[in-house]
Structures are given as C-alpha cells and as structure tokens.
Short mmCIF file of C-alpha atoms in Angstrom, two decimals:
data_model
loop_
_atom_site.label_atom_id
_atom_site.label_comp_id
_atom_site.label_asym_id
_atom_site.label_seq_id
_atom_site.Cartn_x
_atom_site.Cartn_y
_atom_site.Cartn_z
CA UNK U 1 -13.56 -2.36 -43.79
CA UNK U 2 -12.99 -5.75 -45.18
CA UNK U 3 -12.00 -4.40 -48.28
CA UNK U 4 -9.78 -1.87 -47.42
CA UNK U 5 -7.56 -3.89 -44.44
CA UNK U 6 -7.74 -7.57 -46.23
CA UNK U 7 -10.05 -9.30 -43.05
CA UNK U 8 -12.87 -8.98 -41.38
CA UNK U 9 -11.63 -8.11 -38.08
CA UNK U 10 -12.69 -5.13 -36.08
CA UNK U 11 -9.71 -2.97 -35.04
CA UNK U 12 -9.63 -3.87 -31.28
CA UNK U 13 -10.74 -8.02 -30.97
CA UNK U 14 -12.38 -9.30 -27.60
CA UNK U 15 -9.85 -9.29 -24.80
CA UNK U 16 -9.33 -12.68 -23.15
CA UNK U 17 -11.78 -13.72 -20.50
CA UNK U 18 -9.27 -15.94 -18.77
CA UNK U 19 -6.15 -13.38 -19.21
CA UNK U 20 -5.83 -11.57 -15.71
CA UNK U 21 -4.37 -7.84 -15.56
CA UNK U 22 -2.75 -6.60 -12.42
CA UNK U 23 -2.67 -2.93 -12.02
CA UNK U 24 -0.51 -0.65 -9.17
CA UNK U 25 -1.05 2.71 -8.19
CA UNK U 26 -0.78 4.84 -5.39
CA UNK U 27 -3.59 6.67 -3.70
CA UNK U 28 -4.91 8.72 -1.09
CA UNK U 29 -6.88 6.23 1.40
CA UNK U 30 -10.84 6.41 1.94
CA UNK U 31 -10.54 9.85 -1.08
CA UNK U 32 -12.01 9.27 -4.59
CA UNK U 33 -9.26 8.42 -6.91
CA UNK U 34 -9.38 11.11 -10.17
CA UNK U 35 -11.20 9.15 -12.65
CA UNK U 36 -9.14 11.05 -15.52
CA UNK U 37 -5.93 9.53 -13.77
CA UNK U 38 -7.18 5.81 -14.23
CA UNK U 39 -9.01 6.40 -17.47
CA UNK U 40 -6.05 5.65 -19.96
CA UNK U 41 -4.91 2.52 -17.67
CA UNK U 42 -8.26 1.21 -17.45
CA UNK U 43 -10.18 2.67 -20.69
CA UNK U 44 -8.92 -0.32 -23.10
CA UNK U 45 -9.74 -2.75 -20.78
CA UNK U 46 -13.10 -2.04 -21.16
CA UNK U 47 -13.84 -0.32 -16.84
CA UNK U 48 -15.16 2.11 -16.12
CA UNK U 49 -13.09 4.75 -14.41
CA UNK U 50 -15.14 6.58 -12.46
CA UNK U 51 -16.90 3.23 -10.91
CA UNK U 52 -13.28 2.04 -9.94
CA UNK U 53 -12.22 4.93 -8.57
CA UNK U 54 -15.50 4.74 -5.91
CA UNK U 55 -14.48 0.92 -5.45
CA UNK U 56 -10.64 1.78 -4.19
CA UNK U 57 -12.34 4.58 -2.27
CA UNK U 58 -14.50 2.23 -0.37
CA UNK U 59 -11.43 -0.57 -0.08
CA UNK U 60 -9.06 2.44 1.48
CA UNK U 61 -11.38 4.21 4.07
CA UNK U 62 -9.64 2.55 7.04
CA UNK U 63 -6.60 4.00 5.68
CA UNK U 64 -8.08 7.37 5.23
CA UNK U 65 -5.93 10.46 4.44
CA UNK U 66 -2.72 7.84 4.09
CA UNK U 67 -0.98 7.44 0.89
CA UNK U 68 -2.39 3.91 -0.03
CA UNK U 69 -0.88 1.06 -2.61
CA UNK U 70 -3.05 -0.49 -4.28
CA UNK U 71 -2.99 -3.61 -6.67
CA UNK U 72 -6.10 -3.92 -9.22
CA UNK U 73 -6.49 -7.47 -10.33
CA UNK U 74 -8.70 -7.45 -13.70
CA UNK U 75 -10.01 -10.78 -15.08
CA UNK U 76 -13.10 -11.09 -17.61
CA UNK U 77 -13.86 -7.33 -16.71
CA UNK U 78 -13.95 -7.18 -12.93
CA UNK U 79 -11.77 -5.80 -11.11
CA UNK U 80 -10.71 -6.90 -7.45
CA UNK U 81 -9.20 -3.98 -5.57
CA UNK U 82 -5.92 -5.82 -3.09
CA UNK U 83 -4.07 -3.38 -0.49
CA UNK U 84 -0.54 -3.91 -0.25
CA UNK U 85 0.44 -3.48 3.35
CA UNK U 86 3.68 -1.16 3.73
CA UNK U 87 5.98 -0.36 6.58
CA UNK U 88 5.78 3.79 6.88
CA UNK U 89 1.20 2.81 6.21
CA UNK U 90 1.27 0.96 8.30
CA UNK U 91 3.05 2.68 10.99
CA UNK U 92 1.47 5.88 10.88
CA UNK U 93 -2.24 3.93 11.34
CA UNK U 94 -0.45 2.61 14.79
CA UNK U 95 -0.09 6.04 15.34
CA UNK U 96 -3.43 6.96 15.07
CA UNK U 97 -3.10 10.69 13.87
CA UNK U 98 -6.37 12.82 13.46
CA UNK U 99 -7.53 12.82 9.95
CA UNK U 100 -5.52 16.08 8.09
CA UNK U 101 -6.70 17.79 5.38
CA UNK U 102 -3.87 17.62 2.67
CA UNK U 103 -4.64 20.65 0.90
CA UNK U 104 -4.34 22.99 3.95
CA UNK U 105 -1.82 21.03 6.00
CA UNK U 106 1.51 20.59 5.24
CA UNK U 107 5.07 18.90 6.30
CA UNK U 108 3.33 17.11 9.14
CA UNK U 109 5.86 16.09 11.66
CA UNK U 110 4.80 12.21 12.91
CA UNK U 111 6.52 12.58 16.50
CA UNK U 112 3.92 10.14 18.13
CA UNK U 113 4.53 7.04 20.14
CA UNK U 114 4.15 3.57 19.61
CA UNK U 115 4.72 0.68 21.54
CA UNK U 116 7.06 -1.77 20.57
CA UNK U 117 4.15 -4.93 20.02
CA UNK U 118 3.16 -2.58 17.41
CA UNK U 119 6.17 -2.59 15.53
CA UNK U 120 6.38 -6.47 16.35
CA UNK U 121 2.96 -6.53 14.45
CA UNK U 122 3.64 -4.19 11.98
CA UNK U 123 7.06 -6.49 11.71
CA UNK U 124 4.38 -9.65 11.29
CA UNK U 125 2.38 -8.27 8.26
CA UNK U 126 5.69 -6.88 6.80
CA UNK U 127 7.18 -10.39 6.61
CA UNK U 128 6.66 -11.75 3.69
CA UNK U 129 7.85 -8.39 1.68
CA UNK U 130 11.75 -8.37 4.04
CA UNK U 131 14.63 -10.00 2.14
CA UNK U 132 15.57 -10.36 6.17
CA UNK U 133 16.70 -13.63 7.17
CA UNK U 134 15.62 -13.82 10.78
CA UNK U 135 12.50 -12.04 12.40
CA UNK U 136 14.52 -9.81 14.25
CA UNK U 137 15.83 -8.39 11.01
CA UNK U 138 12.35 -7.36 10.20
CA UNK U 139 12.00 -5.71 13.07
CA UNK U 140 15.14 -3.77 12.93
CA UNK U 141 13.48 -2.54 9.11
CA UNK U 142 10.77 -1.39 10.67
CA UNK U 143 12.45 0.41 13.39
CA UNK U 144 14.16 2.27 10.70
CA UNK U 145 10.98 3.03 9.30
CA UNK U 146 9.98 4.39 12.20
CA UNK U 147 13.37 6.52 12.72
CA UNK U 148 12.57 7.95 9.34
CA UNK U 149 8.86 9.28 10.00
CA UNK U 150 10.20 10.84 13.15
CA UNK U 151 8.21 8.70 15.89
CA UNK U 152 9.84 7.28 18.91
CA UNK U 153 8.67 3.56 20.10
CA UNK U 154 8.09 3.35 23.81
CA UNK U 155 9.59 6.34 24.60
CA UNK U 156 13.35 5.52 23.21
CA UNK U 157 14.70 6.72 19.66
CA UNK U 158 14.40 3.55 17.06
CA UNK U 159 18.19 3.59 16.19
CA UNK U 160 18.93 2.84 20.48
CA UNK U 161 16.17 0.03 20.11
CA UNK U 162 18.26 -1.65 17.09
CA UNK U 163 21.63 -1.43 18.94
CA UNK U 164 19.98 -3.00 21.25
CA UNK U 165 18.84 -5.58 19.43
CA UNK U 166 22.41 -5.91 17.60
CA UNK U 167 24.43 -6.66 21.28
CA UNK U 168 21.42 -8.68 22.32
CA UNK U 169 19.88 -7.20 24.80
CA UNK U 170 16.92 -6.69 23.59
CA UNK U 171 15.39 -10.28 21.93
CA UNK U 172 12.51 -10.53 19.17
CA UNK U 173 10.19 -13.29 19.68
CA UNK U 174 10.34 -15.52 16.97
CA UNK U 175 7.68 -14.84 14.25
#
C-alpha cells in the first residue's frame, strides 16, 4: 500500500486513548438493545455491539419495560453506560405499573395515583435539567408531566394543583 497511497499508514489509524465519545440513545429498560441498531454507532469505535447491548440491559432493569435514555461514555475502548433521569420515566416508575408486554399491549392509559412527595422528588432529580428559576417552577413542570400521561396526584387533576400553586395556596418547600 505504500506505493500506491504515498505513506505507510493503514487506512483507519489508532483512535485516541484519551479522546472520550459520548453516545445517546433511547431504549426499552431491563430488554436487550438490537445489536444491529448499535453496530454502525459503535462498530468504528472498535465495541462490540452485542456485549453493549447486554451492558445497557443490565444498567436499565429497574426501569424495565420503560422507554429509557441512555448516555454511553467511551474512552480508550470502554464504555460506561449513564441513565439520564426524565420527568414522564420517572413518573411512571412512581406509578408502579405491572410490567406490560409491548408487543401485545397497546395505548396504555397511565390513570394511576401518586402522591404529591413523589412529584416533589421526582421535582428533586429533575432539577438540574429545568430552565425554572425557583423550585416551585419545577414542580409545576412536572405536574404538567403528569397532566400529560393522564395520572392524577393525590386524588386532584395536576392543572388544579398548579393553580394552586400560582395564587399561593399551595407552597413548595424549597429544594
């Protein structure tokens, strides 16, 4: 080959050992990722698919049968699996919902129950992601959240639980 191309070089040169990849895709928790799927992300960086399929599997099993995000961090060939926490995730785990099986079961209606220290926790985790300026804020996101899977939060409809905590009389601790 040195001939033909002018150097030495193989075609694809030695990826950086100190270079690290983040990777984000969405699965089903605690299920085996399709191997084929990741293949072409993680092929070139020299993974095996099928090994980090099983790792996310074994990462998302308290999360199973949810649809999962997760971030793969990649450095000198080994990969870190990281869930990222969201708001409708990790509502519907509050919920605790028997285990479905996706292929049979369709257009599930969430119309459970939660109490509202479980949104304040949910509210807690979710921090960091809300462009909210105040906790309360937060908490009115989730709430939303909550409106749109269709669950009520002790007993009252999410939207009366934010008016209420527009005219005040209903306060969020702080943090």
């Amino acid at each position: 080959f040195s001939n033909l191309f002018g150097s030495s070089r193989l075609f694809f040169p030695m990826a950086d050992p100190t270079k690290i990849i983040t990777l984000g895709l969405k699965c089903v928790g605690g299920e085996t990722a399709g191997a084929n799927a990741l293949a072409p992300k993680v092929g070139p960086l020299g993974l095996s698919a099928k090994k980090l399929a099983d790792d996310i599997a074994k990462a998302t099993s308290a999360y199973r049968g949810l649809l999962v995000t997760v971030k793969l961090i990649i450095q000198n060939r080994q990969a870190q699996v990281e869930i990222v926490p969201t708001a409708s995730m990790l509502i519907m785990k509050a919920l605790n919902e028997p285990v479905r099986d996706r292929k049979k079961v369709k257009n599930v209606k969430h119309d459970g129950n939660i109490t509202l220290e479980d949104v304040y926790e949910v509210a807690r985790q979710m921090r960091p992601k809300s462009m909210a300026r105040h906790f309360s804020g937060t908490v009115k996101e989730i709430l939303g959240t909550c409106f749109s899977i269709g669950c009520t939060v002790d007993g009252q409809s999410p939207k009366d639980l934010q008016a209420k905590i527009t005219d005040g009389s209903l306060v969020t601790p702080d943090e």
